[in-house]
mmCIF file of C-alpha atoms in Angstrom:
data_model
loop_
_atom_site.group_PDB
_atom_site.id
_atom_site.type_symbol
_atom_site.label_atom_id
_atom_site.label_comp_id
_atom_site.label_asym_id
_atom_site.label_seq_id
_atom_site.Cartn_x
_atom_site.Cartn_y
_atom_site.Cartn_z
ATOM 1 C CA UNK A 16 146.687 122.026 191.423
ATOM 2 C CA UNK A 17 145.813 119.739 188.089
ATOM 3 C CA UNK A 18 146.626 116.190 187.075
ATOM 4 C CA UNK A 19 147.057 116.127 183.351
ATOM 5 C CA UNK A 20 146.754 113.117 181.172
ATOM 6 C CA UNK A 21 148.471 114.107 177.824
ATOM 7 C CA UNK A 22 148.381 111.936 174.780
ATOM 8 C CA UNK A 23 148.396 112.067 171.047
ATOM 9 C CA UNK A 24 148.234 110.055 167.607
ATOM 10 C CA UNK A 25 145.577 107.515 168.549
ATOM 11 C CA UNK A 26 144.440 106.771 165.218
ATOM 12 C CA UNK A 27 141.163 105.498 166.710
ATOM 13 C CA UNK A 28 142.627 103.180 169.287
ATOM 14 C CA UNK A 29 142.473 103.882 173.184
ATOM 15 C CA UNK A 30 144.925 101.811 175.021
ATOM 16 C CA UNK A 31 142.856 99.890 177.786
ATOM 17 C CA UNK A 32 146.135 101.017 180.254
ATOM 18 C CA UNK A 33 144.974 104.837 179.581
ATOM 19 C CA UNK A 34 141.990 104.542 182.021
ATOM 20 C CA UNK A 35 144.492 103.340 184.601
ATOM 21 C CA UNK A 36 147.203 105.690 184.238
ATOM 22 C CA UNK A 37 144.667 108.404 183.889
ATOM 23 C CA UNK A 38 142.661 107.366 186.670
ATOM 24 C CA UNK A 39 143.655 110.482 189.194
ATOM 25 C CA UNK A 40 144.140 112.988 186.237
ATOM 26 C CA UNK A 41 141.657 116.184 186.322
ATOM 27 C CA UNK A 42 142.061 116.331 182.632
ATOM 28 C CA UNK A 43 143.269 114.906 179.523
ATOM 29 C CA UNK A 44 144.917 116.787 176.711
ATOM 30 C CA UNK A 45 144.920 115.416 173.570
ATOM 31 C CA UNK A 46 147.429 116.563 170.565
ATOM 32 C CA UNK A 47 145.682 115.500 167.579
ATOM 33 C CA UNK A 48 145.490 112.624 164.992
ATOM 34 C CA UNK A 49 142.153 111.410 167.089
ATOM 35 C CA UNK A 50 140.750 109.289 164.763
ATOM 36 C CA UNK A 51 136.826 109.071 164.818
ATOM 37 C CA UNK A 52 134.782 111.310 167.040
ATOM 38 C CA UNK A 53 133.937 107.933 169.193
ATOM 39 C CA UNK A 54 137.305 108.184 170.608
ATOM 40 C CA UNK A 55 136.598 112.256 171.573
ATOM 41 C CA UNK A 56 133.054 110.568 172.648
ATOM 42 C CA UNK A 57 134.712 107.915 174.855
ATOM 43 C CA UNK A 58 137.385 110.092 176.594
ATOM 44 C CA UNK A 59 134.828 112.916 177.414
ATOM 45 C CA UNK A 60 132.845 109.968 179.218
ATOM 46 C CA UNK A 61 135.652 109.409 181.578
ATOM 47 C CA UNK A 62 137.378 113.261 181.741
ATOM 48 C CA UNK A 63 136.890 116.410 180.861
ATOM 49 C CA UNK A 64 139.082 116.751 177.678
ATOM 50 C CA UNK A 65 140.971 119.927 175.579
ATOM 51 C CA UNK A 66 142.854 118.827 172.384
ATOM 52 C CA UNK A 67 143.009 119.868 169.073
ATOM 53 C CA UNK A 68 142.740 117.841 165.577
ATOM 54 C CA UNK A 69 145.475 116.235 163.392
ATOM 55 C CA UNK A 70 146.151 116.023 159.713
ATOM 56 C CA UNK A 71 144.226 112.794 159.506
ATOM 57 C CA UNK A 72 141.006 113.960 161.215
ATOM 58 C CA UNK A 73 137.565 114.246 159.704
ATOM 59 C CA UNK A 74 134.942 116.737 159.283
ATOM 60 C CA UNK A 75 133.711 115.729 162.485
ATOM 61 C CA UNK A 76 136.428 115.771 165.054
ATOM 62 C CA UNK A 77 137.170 119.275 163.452
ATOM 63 C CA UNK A 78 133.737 120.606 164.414
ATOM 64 C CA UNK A 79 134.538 119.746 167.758
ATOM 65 C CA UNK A 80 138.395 120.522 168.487
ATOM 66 C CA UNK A 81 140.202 123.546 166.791
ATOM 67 C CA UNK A 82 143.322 123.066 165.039
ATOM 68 C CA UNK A 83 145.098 125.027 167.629
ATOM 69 C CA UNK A 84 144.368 125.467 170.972
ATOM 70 C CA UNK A 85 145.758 128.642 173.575
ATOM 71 C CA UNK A 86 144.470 128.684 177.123
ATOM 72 C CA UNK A 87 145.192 128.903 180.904
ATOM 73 C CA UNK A 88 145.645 126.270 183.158
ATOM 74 C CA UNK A 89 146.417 127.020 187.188
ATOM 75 C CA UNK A 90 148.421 130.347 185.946
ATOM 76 C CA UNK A 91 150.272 128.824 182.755
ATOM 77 C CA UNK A 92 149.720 129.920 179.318
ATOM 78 C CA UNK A 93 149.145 127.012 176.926
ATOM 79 C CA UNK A 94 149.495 126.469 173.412
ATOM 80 C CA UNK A 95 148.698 123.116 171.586
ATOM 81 C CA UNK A 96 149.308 122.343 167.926
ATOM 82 C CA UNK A 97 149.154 119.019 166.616
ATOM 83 C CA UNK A 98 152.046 119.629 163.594
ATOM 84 C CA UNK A 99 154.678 122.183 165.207
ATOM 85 C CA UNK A 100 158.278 120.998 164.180
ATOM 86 C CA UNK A 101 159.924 120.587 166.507
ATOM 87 C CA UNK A 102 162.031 122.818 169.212
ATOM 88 C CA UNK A 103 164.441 125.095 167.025
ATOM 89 C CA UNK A 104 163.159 123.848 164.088
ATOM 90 C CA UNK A 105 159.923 125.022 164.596
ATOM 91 C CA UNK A 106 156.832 125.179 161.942
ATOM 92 C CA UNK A 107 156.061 128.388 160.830
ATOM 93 C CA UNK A 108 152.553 128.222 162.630
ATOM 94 C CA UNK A 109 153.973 126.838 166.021
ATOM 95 C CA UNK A 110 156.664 129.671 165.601
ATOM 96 C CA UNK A 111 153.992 132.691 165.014
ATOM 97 C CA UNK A 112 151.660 130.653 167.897
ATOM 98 C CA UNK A 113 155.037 130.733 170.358
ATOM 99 C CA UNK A 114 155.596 134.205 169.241
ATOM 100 C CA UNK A 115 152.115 135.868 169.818
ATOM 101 C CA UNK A 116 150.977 133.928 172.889
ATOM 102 C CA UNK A 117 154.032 133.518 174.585
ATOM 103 C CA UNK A 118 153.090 130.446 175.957
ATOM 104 C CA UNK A 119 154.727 128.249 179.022
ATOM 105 C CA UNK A 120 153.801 125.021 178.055
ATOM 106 C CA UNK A 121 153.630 124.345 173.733
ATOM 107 C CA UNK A 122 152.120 120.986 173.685
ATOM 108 C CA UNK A 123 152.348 119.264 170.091
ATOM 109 C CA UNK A 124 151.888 115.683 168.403
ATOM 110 C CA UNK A 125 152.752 114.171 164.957
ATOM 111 C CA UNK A 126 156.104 112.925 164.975
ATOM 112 C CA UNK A 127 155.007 109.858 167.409
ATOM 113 C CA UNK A 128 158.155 110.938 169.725
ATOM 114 C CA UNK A 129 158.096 111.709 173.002
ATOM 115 C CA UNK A 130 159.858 115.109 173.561
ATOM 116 C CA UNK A 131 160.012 117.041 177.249
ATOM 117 C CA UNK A 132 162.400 119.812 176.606
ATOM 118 C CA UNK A 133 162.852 123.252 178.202
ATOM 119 C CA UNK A 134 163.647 125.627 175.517
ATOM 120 C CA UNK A 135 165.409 128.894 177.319
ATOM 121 C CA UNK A 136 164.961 131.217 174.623
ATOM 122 C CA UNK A 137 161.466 131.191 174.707
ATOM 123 C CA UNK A 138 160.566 130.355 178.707
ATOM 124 C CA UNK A 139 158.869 127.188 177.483
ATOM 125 C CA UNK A 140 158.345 123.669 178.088
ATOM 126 C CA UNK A 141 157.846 122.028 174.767
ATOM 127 C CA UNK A 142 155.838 118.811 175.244
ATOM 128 C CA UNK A 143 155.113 115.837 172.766
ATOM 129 C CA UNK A 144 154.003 112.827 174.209
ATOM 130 C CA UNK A 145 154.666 110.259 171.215
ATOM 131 C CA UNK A 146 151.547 108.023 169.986
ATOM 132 C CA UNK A 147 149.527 105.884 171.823
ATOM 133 C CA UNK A 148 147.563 103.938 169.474
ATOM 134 C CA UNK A 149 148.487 101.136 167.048
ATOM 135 C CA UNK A 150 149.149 102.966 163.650
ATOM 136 C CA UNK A 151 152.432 104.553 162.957
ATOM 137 C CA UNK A 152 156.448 104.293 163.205
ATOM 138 C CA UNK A 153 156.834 104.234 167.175
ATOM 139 C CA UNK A 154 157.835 101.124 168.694
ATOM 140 C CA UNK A 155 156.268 101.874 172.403
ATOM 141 C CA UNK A 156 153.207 103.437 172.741
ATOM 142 C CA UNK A 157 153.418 106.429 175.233
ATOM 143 C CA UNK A 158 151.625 108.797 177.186
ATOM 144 C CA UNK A 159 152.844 111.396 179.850
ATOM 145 C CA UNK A 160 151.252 112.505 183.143
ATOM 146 C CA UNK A 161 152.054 115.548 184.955
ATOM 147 C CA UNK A 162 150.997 118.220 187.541
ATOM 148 C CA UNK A 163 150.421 122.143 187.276
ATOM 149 C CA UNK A 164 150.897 124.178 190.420
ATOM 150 C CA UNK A 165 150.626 127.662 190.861
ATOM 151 C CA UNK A 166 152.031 128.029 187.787
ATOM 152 C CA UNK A 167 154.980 125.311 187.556
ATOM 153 C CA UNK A 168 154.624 122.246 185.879
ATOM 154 C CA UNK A 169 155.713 119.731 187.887
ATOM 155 C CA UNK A 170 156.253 115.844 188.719
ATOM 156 C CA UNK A 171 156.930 114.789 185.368
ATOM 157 C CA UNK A 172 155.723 111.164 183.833
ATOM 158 C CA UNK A 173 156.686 109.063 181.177
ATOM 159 C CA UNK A 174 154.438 106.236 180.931
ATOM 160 C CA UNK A 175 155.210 103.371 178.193
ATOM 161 C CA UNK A 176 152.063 101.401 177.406
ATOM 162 C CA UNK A 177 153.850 98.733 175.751
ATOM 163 C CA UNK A 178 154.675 97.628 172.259
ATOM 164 C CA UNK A 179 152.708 98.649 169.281
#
């Protein structure tokens, strides 16, 4: 079993709360728009981190996260993208990544709203976890916390951090 921290859109700001909410996770995902590479530098100080970059990334969180991500966690196929649409209404590169990989869990940023949502036509469990940092629309910064177990996803958390 894994404890995953997921998070997105920091814009270059780490909520202080994140090292408490993440304090039992095994690992943190994050879904783009990182901000400078000290905030990849930071988190990989406290967890071991996946993620991929946004559309306002530099050169240099680029040369360390992809801009899509597909891999295996405790039996589930994973997909991360940080721009993907959204379910049904999918971007054309989320929809080709869904398509080809067939992945459990599609884990995506950008909009800065939390979405959990089974989708049934594709087997998949379509995760955005809003924004956590201070730049953007979103009222509440979020985050969500969750297990993976022999291949189910389970327990489920929506943590709000607060106002923006």
């Amino acid at each position: 079993m894994k404890r995953i921290g997921l998070m997105s859109d920091t814009h270059g700001h780490i909520p202080n709360a994140l090292y408490k909410h993440f304090r039992d996770v095994d690992e943190i995902w994050h879904a783009g728009d990182v901000g400078p590479i000290s905030v990849i530098e930071e988190l990989e100080q406290f967890k071991p981190l996946r993620g991929v970059y946004g559309n306002i990334d530099d050169e240099q969180v680029r040369r360390v996260f992809p801009r899509s991500l597909d891999f295996t966690c405790e039996g589930m196929r994973i997909n991360m993208l940080h721009i993907s649409g959204k379910p049904y209404k999918y971007s054309r590169e989320a929809y080709e990544l869904i398509q080809q990989n067939k992945p459990q869990i599609f884990v995506c940023g950008h909009s800065h709203i939390v979405k959990v949502q089974y989708i049934k036509q594709q087997d998949l469990l379509w995760l955005n976890p809003g924004a956590c940092g201070n730049k953007g629309f979103h009222k509440v910064k979020t985050l969500l916390r969750f297990s993976i177990d022999q291949g189910k996803a389970k327990d489920m958390e929506l943590i709000e951090l607060g106002p923006r």
